[in-house]
PDB file of C-alpha atoms in Angstrom:
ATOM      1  CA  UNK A   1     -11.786 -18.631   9.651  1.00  0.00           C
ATOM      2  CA  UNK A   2      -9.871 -18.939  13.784  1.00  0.00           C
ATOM      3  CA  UNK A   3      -9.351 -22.461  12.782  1.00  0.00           C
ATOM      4  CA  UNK A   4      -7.313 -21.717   9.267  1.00  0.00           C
ATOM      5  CA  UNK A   5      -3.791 -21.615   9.338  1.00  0.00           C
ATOM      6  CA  UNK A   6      -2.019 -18.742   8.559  1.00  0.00           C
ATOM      7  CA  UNK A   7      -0.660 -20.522   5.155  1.00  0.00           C
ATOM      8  CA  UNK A   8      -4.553 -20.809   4.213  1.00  0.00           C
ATOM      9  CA  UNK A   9      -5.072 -17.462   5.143  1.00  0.00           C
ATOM     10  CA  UNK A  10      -2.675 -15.995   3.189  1.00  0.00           C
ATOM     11  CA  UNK A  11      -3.690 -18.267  -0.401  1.00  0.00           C
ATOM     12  CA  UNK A  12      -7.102 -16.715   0.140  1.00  0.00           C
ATOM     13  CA  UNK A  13      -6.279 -13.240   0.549  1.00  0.00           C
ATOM     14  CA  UNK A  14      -3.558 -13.443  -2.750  1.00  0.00           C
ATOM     15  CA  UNK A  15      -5.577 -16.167  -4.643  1.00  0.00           C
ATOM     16  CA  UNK A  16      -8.831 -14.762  -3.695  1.00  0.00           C
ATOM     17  CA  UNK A  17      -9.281 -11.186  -2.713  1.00  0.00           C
ATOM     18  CA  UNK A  18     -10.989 -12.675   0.699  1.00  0.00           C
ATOM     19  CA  UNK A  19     -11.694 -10.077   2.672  1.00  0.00           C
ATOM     20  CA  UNK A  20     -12.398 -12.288   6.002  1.00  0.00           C
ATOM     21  CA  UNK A  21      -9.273 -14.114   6.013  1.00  0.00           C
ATOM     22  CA  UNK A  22      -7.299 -10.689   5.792  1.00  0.00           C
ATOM     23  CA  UNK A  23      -9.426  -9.223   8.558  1.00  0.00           C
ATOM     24  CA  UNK A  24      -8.790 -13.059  10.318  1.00  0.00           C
ATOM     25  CA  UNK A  25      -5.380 -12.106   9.823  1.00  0.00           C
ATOM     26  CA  UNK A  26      -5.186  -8.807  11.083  1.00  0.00           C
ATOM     27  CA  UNK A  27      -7.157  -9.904  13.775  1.00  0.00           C
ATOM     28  CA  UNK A  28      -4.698 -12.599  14.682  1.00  0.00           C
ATOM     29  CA  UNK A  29      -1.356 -10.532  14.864  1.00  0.00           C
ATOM     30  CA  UNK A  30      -2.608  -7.823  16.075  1.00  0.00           C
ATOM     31  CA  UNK A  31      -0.650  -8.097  18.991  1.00  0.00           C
ATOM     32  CA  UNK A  32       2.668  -8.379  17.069  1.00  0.00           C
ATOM     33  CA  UNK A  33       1.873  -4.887  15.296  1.00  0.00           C
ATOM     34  CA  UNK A  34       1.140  -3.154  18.104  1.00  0.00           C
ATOM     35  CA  UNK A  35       3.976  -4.260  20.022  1.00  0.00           C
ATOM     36  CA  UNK A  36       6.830  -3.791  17.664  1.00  0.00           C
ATOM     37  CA  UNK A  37       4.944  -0.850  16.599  1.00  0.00           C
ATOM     38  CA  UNK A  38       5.124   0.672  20.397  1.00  0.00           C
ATOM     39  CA  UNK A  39       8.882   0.030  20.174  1.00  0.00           C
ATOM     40  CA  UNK A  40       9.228   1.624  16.723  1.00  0.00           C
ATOM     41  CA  UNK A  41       6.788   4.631  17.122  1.00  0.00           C
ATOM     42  CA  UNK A  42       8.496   7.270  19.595  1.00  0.00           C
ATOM     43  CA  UNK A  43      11.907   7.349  17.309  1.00  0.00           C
ATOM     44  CA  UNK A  44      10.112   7.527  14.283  1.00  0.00           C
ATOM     45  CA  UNK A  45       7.815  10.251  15.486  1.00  0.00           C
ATOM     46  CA  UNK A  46       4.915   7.905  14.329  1.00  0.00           C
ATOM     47  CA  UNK A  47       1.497   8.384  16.237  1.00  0.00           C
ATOM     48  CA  UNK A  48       0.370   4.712  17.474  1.00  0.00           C
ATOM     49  CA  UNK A  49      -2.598   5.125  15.678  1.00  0.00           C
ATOM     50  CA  UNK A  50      -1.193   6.077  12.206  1.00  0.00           C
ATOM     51  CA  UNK A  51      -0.096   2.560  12.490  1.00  0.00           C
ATOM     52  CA  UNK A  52      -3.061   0.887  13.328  1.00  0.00           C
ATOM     53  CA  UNK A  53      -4.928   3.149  10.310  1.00  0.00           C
ATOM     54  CA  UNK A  54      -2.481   1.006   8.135  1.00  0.00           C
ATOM     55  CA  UNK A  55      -2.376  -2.054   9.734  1.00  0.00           C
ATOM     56  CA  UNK A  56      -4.484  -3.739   6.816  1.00  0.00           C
ATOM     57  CA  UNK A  57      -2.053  -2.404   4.455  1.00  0.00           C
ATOM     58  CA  UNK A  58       1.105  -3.939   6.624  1.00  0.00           C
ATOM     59  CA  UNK A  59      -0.762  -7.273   6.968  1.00  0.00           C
ATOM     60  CA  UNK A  60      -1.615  -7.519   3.013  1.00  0.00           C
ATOM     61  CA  UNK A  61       1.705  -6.479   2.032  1.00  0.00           C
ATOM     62  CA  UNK A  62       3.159  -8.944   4.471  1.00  0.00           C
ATOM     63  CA  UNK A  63       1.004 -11.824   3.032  1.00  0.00           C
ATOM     64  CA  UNK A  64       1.638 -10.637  -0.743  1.00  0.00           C
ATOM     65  CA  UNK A  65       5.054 -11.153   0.113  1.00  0.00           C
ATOM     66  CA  UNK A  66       5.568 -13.864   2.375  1.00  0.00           C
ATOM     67  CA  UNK A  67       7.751 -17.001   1.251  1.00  0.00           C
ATOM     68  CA  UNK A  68       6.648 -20.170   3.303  1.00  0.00           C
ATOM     69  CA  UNK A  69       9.628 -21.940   1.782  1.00  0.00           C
ATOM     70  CA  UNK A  70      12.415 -20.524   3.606  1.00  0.00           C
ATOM     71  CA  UNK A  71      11.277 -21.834   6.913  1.00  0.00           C
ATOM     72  CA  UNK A  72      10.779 -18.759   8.714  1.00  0.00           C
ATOM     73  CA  UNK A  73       7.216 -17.950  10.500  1.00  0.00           C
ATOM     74  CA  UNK A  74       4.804 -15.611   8.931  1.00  0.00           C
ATOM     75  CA  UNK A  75       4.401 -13.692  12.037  1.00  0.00           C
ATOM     76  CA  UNK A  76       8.637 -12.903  12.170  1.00  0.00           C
ATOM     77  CA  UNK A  77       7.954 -11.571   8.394  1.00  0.00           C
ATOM     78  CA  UNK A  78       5.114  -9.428   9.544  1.00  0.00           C
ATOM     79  CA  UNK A  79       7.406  -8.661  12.342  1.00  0.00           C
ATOM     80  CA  UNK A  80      10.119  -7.217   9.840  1.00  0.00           C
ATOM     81  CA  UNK A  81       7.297  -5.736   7.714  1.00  0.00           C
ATOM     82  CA  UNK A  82       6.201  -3.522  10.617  1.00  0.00           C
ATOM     83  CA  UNK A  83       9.571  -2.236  11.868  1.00  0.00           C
ATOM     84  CA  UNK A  84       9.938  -1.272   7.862  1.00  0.00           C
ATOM     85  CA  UNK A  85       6.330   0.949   7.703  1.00  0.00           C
ATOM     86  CA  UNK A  86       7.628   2.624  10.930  1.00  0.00           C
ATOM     87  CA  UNK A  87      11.543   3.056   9.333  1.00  0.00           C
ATOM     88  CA  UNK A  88       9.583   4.015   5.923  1.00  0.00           C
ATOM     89  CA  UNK A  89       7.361   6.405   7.241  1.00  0.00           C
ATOM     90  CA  UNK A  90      10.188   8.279   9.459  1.00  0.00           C
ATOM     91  CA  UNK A  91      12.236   8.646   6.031  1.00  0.00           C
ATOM     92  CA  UNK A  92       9.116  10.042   4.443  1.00  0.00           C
ATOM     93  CA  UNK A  93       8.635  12.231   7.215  1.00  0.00           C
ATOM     94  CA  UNK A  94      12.214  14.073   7.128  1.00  0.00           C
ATOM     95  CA  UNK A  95      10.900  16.650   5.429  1.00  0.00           C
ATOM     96  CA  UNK A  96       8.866  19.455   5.038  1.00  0.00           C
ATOM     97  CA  UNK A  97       4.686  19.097   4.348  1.00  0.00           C
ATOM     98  CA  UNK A  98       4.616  17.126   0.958  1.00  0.00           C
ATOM     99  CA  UNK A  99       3.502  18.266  -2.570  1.00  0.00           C
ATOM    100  CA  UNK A 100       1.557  16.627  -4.624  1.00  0.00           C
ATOM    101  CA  UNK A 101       4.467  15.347  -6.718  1.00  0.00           C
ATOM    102  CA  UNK A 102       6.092  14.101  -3.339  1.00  0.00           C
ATOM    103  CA  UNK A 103       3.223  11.746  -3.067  1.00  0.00           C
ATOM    104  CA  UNK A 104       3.281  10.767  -6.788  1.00  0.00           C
ATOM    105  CA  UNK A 105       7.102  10.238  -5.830  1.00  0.00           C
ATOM    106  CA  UNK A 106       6.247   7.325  -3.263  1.00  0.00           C
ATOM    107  CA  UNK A 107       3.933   5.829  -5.477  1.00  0.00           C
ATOM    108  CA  UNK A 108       6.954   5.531  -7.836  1.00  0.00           C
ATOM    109  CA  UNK A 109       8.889   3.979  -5.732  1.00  0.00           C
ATOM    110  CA  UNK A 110       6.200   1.373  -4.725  1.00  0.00           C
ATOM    111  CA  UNK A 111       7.496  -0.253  -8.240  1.00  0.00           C
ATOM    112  CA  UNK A 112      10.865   1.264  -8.858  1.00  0.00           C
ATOM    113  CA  UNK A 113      13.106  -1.561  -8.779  1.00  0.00           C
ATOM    114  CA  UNK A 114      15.799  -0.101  -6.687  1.00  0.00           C
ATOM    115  CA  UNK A 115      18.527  -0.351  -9.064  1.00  0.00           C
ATOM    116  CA  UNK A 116      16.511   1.632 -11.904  1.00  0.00           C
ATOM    117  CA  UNK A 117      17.553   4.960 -12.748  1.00  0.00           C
ATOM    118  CA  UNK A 118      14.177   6.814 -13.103  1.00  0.00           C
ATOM    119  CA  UNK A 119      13.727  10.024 -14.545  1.00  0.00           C
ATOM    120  CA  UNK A 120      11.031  10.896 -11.784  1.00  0.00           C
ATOM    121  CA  UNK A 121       9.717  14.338 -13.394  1.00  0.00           C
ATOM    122  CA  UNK A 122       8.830  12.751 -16.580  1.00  0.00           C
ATOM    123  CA  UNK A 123       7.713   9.298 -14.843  1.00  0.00           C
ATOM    124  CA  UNK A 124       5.332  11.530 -12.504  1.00  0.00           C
ATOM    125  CA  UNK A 125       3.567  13.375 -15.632  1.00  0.00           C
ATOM    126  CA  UNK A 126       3.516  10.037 -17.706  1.00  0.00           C
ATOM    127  CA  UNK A 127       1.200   8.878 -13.822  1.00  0.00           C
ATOM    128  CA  UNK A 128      -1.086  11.940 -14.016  1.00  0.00           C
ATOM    129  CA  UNK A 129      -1.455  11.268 -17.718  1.00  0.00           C
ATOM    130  CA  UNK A 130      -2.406   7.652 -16.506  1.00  0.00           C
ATOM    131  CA  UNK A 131      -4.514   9.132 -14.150  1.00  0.00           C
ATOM    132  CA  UNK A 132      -6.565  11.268 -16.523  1.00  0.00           C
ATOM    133  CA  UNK A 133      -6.881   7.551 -18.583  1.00  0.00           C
ATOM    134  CA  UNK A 134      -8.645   5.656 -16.045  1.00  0.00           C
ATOM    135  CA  UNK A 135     -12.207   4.923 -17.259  1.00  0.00           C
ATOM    136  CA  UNK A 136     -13.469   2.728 -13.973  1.00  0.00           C
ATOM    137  CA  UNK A 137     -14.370   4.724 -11.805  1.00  0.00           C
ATOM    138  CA  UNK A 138     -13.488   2.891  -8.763  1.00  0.00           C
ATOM    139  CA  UNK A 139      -9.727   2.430  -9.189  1.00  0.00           C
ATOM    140  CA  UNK A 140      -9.836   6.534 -10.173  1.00  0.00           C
ATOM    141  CA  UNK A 141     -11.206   7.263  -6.849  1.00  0.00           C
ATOM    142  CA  UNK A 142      -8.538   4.960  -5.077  1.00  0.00           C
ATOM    143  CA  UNK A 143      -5.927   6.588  -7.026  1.00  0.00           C
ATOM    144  CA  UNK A 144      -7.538  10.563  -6.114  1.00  0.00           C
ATOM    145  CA  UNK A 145      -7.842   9.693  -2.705  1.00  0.00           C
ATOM    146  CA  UNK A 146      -4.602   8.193  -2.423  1.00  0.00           C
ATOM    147  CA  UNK A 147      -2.444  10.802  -4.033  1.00  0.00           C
ATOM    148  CA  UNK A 148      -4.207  13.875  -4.966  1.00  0.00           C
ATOM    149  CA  UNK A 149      -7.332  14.591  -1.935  1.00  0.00           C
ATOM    150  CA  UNK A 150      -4.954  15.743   0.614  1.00  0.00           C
ATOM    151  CA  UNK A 151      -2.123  17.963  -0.140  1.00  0.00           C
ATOM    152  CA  UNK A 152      -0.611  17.455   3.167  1.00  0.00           C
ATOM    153  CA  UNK A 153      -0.235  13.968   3.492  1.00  0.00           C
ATOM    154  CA  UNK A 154      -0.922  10.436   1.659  1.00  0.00           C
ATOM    155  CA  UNK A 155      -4.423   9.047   3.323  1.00  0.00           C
ATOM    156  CA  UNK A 156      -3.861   5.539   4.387  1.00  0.00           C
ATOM    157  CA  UNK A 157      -6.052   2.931   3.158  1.00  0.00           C
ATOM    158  CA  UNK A 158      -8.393   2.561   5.948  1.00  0.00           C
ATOM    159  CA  UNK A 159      -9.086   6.049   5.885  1.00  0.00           C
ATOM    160  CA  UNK A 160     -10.360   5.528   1.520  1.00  0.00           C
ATOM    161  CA  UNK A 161     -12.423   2.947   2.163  1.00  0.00           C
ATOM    162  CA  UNK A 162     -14.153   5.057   5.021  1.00  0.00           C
ATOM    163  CA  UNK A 163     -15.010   7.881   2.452  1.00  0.00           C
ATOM    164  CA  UNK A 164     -16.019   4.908  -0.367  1.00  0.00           C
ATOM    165  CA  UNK A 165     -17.763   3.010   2.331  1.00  0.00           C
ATOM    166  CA  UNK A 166     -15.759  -0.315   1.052  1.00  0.00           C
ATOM    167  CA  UNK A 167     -13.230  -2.565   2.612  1.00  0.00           C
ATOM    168  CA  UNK A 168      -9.845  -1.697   2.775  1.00  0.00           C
ATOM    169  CA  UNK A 169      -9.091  -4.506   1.017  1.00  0.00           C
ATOM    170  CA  UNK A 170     -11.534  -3.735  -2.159  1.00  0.00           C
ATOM    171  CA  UNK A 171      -9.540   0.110  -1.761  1.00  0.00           C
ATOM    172  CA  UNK A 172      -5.859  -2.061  -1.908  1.00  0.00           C
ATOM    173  CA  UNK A 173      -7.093  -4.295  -4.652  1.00  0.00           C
ATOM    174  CA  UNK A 174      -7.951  -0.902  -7.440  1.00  0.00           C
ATOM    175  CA  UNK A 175      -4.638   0.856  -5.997  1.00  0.00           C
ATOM    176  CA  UNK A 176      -3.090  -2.409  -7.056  1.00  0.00           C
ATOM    177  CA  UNK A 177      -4.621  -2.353 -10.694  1.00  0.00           C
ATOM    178  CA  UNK A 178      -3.135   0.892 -11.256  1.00  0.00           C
ATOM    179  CA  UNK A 179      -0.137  -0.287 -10.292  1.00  0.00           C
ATOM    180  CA  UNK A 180      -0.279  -3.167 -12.564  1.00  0.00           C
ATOM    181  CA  UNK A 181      -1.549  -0.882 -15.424  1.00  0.00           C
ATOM    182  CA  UNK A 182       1.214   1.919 -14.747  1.00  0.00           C
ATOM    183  CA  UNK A 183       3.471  -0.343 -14.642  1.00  0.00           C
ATOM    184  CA  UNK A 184       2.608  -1.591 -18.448  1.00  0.00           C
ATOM    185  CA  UNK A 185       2.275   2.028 -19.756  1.00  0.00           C
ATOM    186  CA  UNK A 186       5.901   2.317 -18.064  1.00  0.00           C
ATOM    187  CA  UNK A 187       7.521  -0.658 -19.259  1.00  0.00           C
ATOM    188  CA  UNK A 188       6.228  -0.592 -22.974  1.00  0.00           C
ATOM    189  CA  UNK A 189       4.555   2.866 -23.990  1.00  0.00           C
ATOM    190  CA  UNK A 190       3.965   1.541 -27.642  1.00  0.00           C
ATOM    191  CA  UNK A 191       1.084  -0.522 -26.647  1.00  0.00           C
ATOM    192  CA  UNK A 192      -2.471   0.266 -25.555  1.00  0.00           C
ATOM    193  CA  UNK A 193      -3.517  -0.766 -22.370  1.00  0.00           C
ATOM    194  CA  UNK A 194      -7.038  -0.084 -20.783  1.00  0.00           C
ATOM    195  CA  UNK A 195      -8.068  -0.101 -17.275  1.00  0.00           C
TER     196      UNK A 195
END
């Protein structure tokens, strides 16, 4: 995988769930996350190691993102994806130990267009509906660790896969199926959709 670009890299970890080319990556720009991170960290009252925890999460996001066409490096959009987690997390932060509707909240805006008005009371019952729905029992887990195990805070991906003894990448990829499927059920709540 060291001798893959990071162009390659990135096809296999969007095209093809690869698990070694997003540890590859993660491994490669480690430096780069750690660094901006140390600048980032002390003002946003972000423990160093809450970013590494996530650091699979920043690089994935990063890749599912990242537009070769406009010339720019991948490493200056990881760059920009890092200084956002830290500036993301601070805003997150501001207030007092979350409820569990707080952290249904964030999932909502992890596909709120920013420009949609969102009724976020009925949006986060219409989500624990969704949750009750799931019949595979993998992304349910994903989603119950993610949202609902720890009142306190939102448990990072790193820290799922550690409890279901995967990846974090296999964790990111049923998170991302609910998404997809809540996403559906939000858009167009006449149809059946199964997951």
């Amino acid at each position: 995988m060291d001798h893959l670009k990071d162009g390659a890299l990135i096809k296999n970890v969007i095209n093809k769930q690869c698990n070694e080319s997003l540890k590859e990556l993660v491994n490669r720009h480690s430096g780069i996350i750690f660094n901006i991170g140390k600048k980032y960290c002390s003002s946003c009252n972000l423990d160093i190691s809450e970013l590494n925890d996530n650091r699979y999460w920043i690089v994935f996001n990063a890749a599912k993102t990242f537009n070769d066409t406009k010339g720019s490096k991948f490493s200056t959009w990881l760059g920009n994806q890092v200084r956002f987690f830290c500036l993301n997390y601070k805003n997150k932060n501001s207030k007092l130990i979350p409820i569990e509707n707080e952290h249904l909240e964030f999932f909502i805006n992890n596909f709120s267009k920013n420009d949609e008005k969102v009724n976020q009371k009925e949006v986060i019952n219409t989500i624990i509906d969704l949750f009750n729905q799931i019949s595979d029992p993998n992304t349910k887990n994903a989603i119950y660790y993610r949202y609902f195990y720890n009142k306190e805070r939102i448990l990072n991906y790193s820290e799922i896969a550690d409890i279901l003894k995967v990846t974090p990448q296999t964790v990111l990829n049923w998170h991302n199926k609910f998404v997809d499927f809540a996403k559906k059920k939000l858009t167009n709540k006449t149809n059946t959709i199964s997951i």
